[in-house]
């Protein structure tokens, strides 16, 4: 699908990856609708790249409905906003669990329901979900996050099949560790030198590729990490054992500690 001239909604546009994706779509000639909660950051981005800024807390069903009403007809949706929701289950209040499910999972499903209806009527569109390699293989301290990200993968896979032949496609982008900006970079956690990273621009390019080439799933990670995710997803017990032996649990703990302030 060609991006030029299409109207694209980006959720989480105030965040590290969302801003990069919005810039990538703007460079391809999309008309942008940008959303997030930080009004000042959102308006600065809208001024920089052009587009309509609609602040909204998408955990709140009424604000999500208002966002959809104000956004109008959309050709492309990038469902990117998420909370890192890291830490052991025992560490979460039920309210925090509900909030993570509302932001990471419910909002995406509701967005897809309402926006793909119009796309199907018009016979074209693309719904893109920002996932994570933790939607393919779970690590320690990611029970809630991985529940939402695994859920999104299943949702996207089924929706893709339901929409077959309508002209409307679904894509899921799976970033690994992203440097420079976003929830991993903000955590301040350090990786061993043999664990590679990708940049926010790589993620933006992957989103553009997924839309233009109509790809269902796209990974954004070095080959070694992608192979590790494939292995861990296929052999979960063995994968967890190898991850533990390679110090993966310590890295996971550092990331979780650095994301503790992003529970709501
Ligand atoms: N960065 C990575 O290494 C990495 C790796 C794998 C996957 N991902 C995925 O990439 C996506 C973007 O993450 P990021 O790294 O850019 O994180 P980020 O910088 O923390 O940005 C998260 C975005 O989500 C928005 N958001 C959170 N709760 C919201 C709510 N209740 N209502 C509206 N917006 C809300 C934030 O908006 P406000 O700040 O304005 O509230 C922000 O724009 C996520 O889906 C994440 O799971 C990231």
Coordinates of C-alpha atoms and ligand atoms in Angstrom, one line a residue:
X1 CA 0.0 0.0 0.0
X2 CA 1.3 3.4 -0.9
X3 CA 1.7 5.8 2.1
X4 CA 1.7 9.1 0.2
X5 CA -1.4 11.1 0.9
X6 CA -2.9 8.6 3.3
X7 CA -4.2 9.6 6.7
X8 CA -2.3 7.7 9.5
X9 CA -3.0 7.7 13.2
X10 CA 0.1 7.0 15.5
X11 CA -0.6 6.2 19.1
X12 CA 2.2 6.8 21.6
X13 CA 3.6 9.5 19.3
X14 CA 5.1 11.2 22.3
X15 CA 7.3 8.2 23.0
X16 CA 10.7 7.2 21.6
X17 CA 9.5 4.8 18.9
X18 CA 6.2 6.5 18.2
X19 CA 7.9 9.8 17.3
X20 CA 10.4 8.0 15.0
X21 CA 7.5 6.2 13.3
X22 CA 5.6 9.4 12.9
X23 CA 8.6 11.1 11.3
X24 CA 9.1 8.1 9.0
X25 CA 5.5 8.3 7.8
X26 CA 5.6 12.1 7.4
X27 CA 8.7 11.7 5.2
X28 CA 6.6 9.3 3.0
X29 CA 3.9 12.0 2.6
X30 CA 1.3 10.7 5.1
X31 CA -1.2 13.1 6.7
X32 CA -0.7 12.4 10.4
X33 CA -3.0 12.2 13.4
X34 CA -0.8 12.1 16.5
X35 CA -1.9 11.0 20.0
X36 CA -0.4 10.5 23.4
X37 CA -0.9 12.0 26.9
X38 CA 2.0 14.6 27.1
X39 CA 0.3 17.5 25.5
X40 CA 3.5 19.7 25.2
X41 CA 5.5 16.9 23.5
X42 CA 2.6 16.0 21.2
X43 CA 2.1 19.6 20.1
X44 CA 5.8 20.1 19.5
X45 CA 5.9 17.0 17.3
X46 CA 2.8 18.1 15.4
X47 CA 4.4 21.5 14.7
X48 CA 7.7 19.9 13.6
X49 CA 6.3 17.3 11.2
X50 CA 2.7 18.6 10.5
X51 CA -0.4 16.8 11.6
X52 CA -3.3 17.0 14.0
X53 CA -2.5 16.4 17.7
X54 CA -5.3 14.8 19.8
X55 CA -4.2 14.2 23.4
X56 CA -5.9 11.2 25.0
X57 CA -5.5 8.7 27.8
X58 CA -6.3 5.5 25.9
X59 CA -6.7 3.5 29.1
X60 CA -10.0 5.5 29.5
X61 CA -12.7 4.1 27.2
X62 CA -14.4 7.5 26.9
X63 CA -11.2 9.2 25.9
X64 CA -10.5 6.4 23.4
X65 CA -13.9 6.9 21.8
X66 CA -13.3 10.7 21.7
X67 CA -10.0 10.1 20.0
X68 CA -11.6 7.9 17.4
X69 CA -14.4 10.5 16.8
X70 CA -11.9 13.4 16.4
X71 CA -9.5 11.4 14.3
X72 CA -12.1 10.9 11.5
X73 CA -11.4 8.6 8.6
X74 CA -8.1 6.7 8.8
X75 CA -6.3 4.8 6.1
X76 CA -3.4 3.6 8.4
X77 CA -3.3 3.0 12.1
X78 CA -0.1 2.4 14.1
X79 CA -1.1 1.0 17.4
X80 CA 2.1 1.7 19.2
X81 CA 1.4 3.0 22.7
X82 CA 2.2 0.7 25.6
X83 CA 3.3 0.5 29.2
X84 CA 6.4 -1.7 29.9
X85 CA 4.5 -3.4 32.7
X86 CA 7.6 -5.1 34.0
X87 CA 8.2 -6.9 37.3
X88 CA 6.9 -10.1 39.0
X89 CA 3.2 -10.6 39.2
X90 CA 3.3 -10.3 43.0
X91 CA 4.6 -6.8 42.6
X92 CA 1.5 -5.5 40.7
X93 CA -1.7 -4.2 42.2
X94 CA -4.9 -5.3 40.4
X95 CA -5.4 -1.7 39.3
X96 CA -1.9 -1.7 37.7
X97 CA -2.7 -5.0 35.9
X98 CA -6.0 -3.6 34.6
X99 CA -4.3 -0.4 33.3
X100 CA -1.6 -2.4 31.5
X101 CA -4.3 -4.6 29.8
X102 CA -6.3 -1.5 28.9
X103 CA -3.4 0.4 27.3
X104 CA -1.5 -2.5 25.7
X105 CA -4.3 -4.8 24.7
X106 CA -7.9 -3.4 25.0
X107 CA -7.1 -0.1 23.3
X108 CA -5.6 -1.9 20.3
X109 CA -8.5 -4.2 19.9
X110 CA -11.0 -1.3 20.1
X111 CA -9.0 0.8 17.7
X112 CA -8.9 -2.1 15.2
X113 CA -12.6 -2.8 15.5
X114 CA -13.6 0.8 14.8
X115 CA -11.0 1.8 12.2
X116 CA -10.9 -1.4 10.1
X117 CA -14.7 -1.2 9.6
X118 CA -14.2 2.1 7.6
X119 CA -11.2 0.7 5.8
X120 CA -13.1 -2.4 4.7
X121 CA -16.0 -0.1 3.4
X122 CA -13.4 1.9 1.4
X123 CA -11.6 -1.3 0.3
X124 CA -8.1 -0.4 1.5
X125 CA -6.1 0.3 4.7
X126 CA -3.4 -1.1 7.0
X127 CA -3.6 -1.7 10.8
X128 CA -0.1 -2.0 12.3
X129 CA 0.6 -3.2 15.8
X130 CA 3.8 -2.4 17.6
X131 CA 4.7 -5.7 19.4
X132 CA 8.0 -6.8 20.9
X133 CA 10.2 -9.9 20.7
X134 CA 8.7 -10.5 24.2
X135 CA 5.5 -11.2 22.3
X136 CA 7.3 -14.3 20.9
X137 CA 9.4 -15.3 23.8
X138 CA 8.9 -14.3 27.4
X139 CA 11.6 -13.5 29.9
X140 CA 11.7 -13.2 33.7
X141 CA 9.7 -10.2 35.0
X142 CA 7.6 -9.8 31.9
X143 CA 4.5 -11.8 32.8
X144 CA 2.0 -8.9 32.3
X145 CA 3.9 -7.3 29.4
X146 CA 4.3 -10.6 27.6
X147 CA 0.6 -11.5 28.3
X148 CA -0.4 -8.4 26.4
X149 CA 2.2 -8.8 23.6
X150 CA 1.5 -12.5 23.1
X151 CA -2.2 -11.6 23.0
X152 CA -1.6 -9.0 20.3
X153 CA 0.2 -11.5 18.1
X154 CA -2.8 -13.9 18.3
X155 CA -5.2 -11.1 17.7
X156 CA -3.3 -9.8 14.7
X157 CA -2.9 -13.2 13.1
X158 CA -6.6 -14.0 13.3
X159 CA -7.7 -10.5 12.2
X160 CA -5.3 -10.7 9.2
X161 CA -7.2 -13.9 8.2
X162 CA -10.6 -12.4 8.8
X163 CA -9.8 -9.4 6.6
X164 CA -8.4 -11.5 3.8
X165 CA -9.7 -10.2 0.4
X166 CA -11.0 -6.9 1.8
X167 CA -8.1 -4.8 0.7
X168 CA -7.3 -4.2 4.4
X169 CA -4.1 -5.6 5.9
X170 CA -2.6 -6.2 9.3
X171 CA 1.1 -6.0 10.2
X172 CA 2.9 -6.7 13.5
X173 CA 6.3 -5.3 14.2
X174 CA 8.5 -7.0 16.8
X175 CA 11.4 -4.8 18.0
X176 CA 14.2 -6.3 20.2
X177 CA 16.3 -3.9 22.3
X178 CA 16.1 -0.4 20.8
X179 CA 18.9 2.1 21.6
X180 CA 18.8 5.9 21.9
X181 CA 15.1 6.4 22.8
X182 CA 12.1 4.5 24.1
X183 CA 11.4 2.3 27.0
X184 CA 14.5 0.1 26.9
X185 CA 16.9 3.1 26.4
X186 CA 15.1 5.1 29.1
X187 CA 15.6 2.2 31.6
X188 CA 19.3 2.8 31.6
X189 CA 20.0 -1.0 31.7
X190 CA 23.3 -2.1 30.1
X191 CA 23.5 -5.1 27.7
X192 CA 26.5 -7.4 27.4
X193 CA 28.5 -6.5 24.2
X194 CA 27.3 -9.6 22.3
X195 CA 23.6 -8.5 22.5
X196 CA 23.0 -6.2 19.6
X197 CA 20.5 -3.4 19.3
X198 CA 18.6 -1.5 16.6
X199 CA 17.7 2.2 16.4
X200 CA 14.3 3.9 16.4
X201 CA 14.8 4.8 12.8
X202 CA 15.2 1.0 12.1
X203 CA 11.8 0.5 13.7
X204 CA 10.3 3.4 11.6
X205 CA 11.7 1.8 8.5
X206 CA 10.3 -1.6 9.4
X207 CA 6.8 0.0 9.8
X208 CA 7.1 1.7 6.4
X209 CA 8.3 -1.6 4.9
X210 CA 5.4 -3.6 6.5
X211 CA 2.9 -1.1 5.1
X212 CA 4.4 -0.8 1.6
X213 CA 5.2 -4.5 1.2
X214 CA 2.1 -5.7 3.0
X215 CA 4.0 -7.9 5.5
X216 CA 2.2 -9.6 8.4
X217 CA 5.2 -9.9 10.7
X218 CA 8.5 -8.0 10.8
X219 CA 11.3 -8.4 13.4
X220 CA 13.6 -5.4 14.2
X221 CA 16.6 -7.0 15.9
X222 CA 20.0 -8.4 14.9
X223 CA 20.1 -12.0 13.6
X224 CA 21.4 -13.5 16.8
X225 CA 18.5 -12.1 18.9
X226 CA 15.9 -13.1 16.3
X227 CA 17.3 -16.6 16.3
X228 CA 17.3 -16.7 20.1
X229 CA 13.6 -15.6 20.1
X230 CA 12.8 -18.3 17.6
X231 CA 14.6 -20.9 19.7
X232 CA 13.0 -19.7 23.0
X233 CA 9.6 -19.5 21.5
X234 CA 9.8 -23.1 20.1
X235 CA 11.5 -24.7 23.1
X236 CA 10.3 -22.5 26.1
X237 CA 11.9 -24.6 28.9
X238 CA 15.2 -25.0 27.2
X239 CA 15.2 -21.4 26.1
X240 CA 14.6 -20.2 29.7
X241 CA 17.4 -22.4 30.9
X242 CA 19.9 -21.0 28.4
X243 CA 18.7 -17.4 29.1
X244 CA 19.3 -17.9 32.8
X245 CA 22.8 -19.4 32.2
X246 CA 23.7 -16.4 30.0
X247 CA 22.8 -13.9 32.6
X248 CA 19.5 -13.0 31.1
X249 CA 17.7 -12.7 34.4
X250 CA 20.0 -10.1 35.7
X251 CA 19.5 -8.0 32.5
X252 CA 15.8 -8.4 32.9
X253 CA 15.9 -7.2 36.5
X254 CA 17.9 -4.1 35.5
X255 CA 15.4 -3.3 32.8
X256 CA 12.4 -3.8 35.2
X257 CA 14.1 -1.6 37.9
X258 CA 14.6 1.2 35.3
X259 CA 11.0 1.0 34.2
X260 CA 9.4 1.0 37.7
X261 CA 8.1 4.6 37.2
X262 CA 6.2 3.7 34.0
X263 CA 3.4 1.6 35.6
X264 CA 0.6 4.0 34.8
Ligands
LIG1 N1 11.9 0.7 23.1 C1 12.1 -0.6 23.0 O1 13.3 -1.1 23.2 C2 11.0 -1.5 22.6 C3 11.2 -2.8 22.4 C4 10.2 -3.6 22.0 C5 8.9 -3.1 21.8 N2 8.7 -1.8 22.1 C6 7.3 -1.4 21.9 O2 7.3 -0.1 21.2 C7 6.2 0.6 21.5 C8 6.6 2.1 21.9 O3 7.4 2.0 23.0 P1 8.6 3.1 23.3 O4 9.8 2.4 23.5 O5 8.5 4.2 22.4 O6 8.1 3.5 24.8 P2 7.9 5.0 25.4 O7 9.0 5.9 25.0 O8 7.8 4.7 26.9 O9 6.5 5.5 24.8 C9 5.3 4.9 25.2 C10 4.2 5.7 24.6 O10 2.9 5.1 25.0 C11 2.1 6.2 25.4 N3 1.2 5.8 26.4 C12 1.4 5.1 27.5 N4 0.3 5.0 28.3 C13 -0.7 5.7 27.6 C14 -2.0 6.0 27.9 N5 -2.7 5.5 29.0 N6 -2.7 6.7 27.0 C15 -2.1 7.2 25.9 N7 -0.8 6.9 25.6 C16 -0.1 6.2 26.4 C17 3.1 7.2 26.0 O11 2.4 8.5 26.0 P3 2.7 9.6 27.1 O12 4.1 9.5 27.4 O13 2.4 10.9 26.4 O14 1.8 9.3 28.2 C18 4.2 7.2 25.0 O15 3.9 8.0 23.9 C19 5.5 -0.1 22.7 O16 4.4 -0.8 22.1 C20 6.6 -1.0 23.2 O17 6.0 -2.2 23.8 C21 9.7 -1.0 22.4

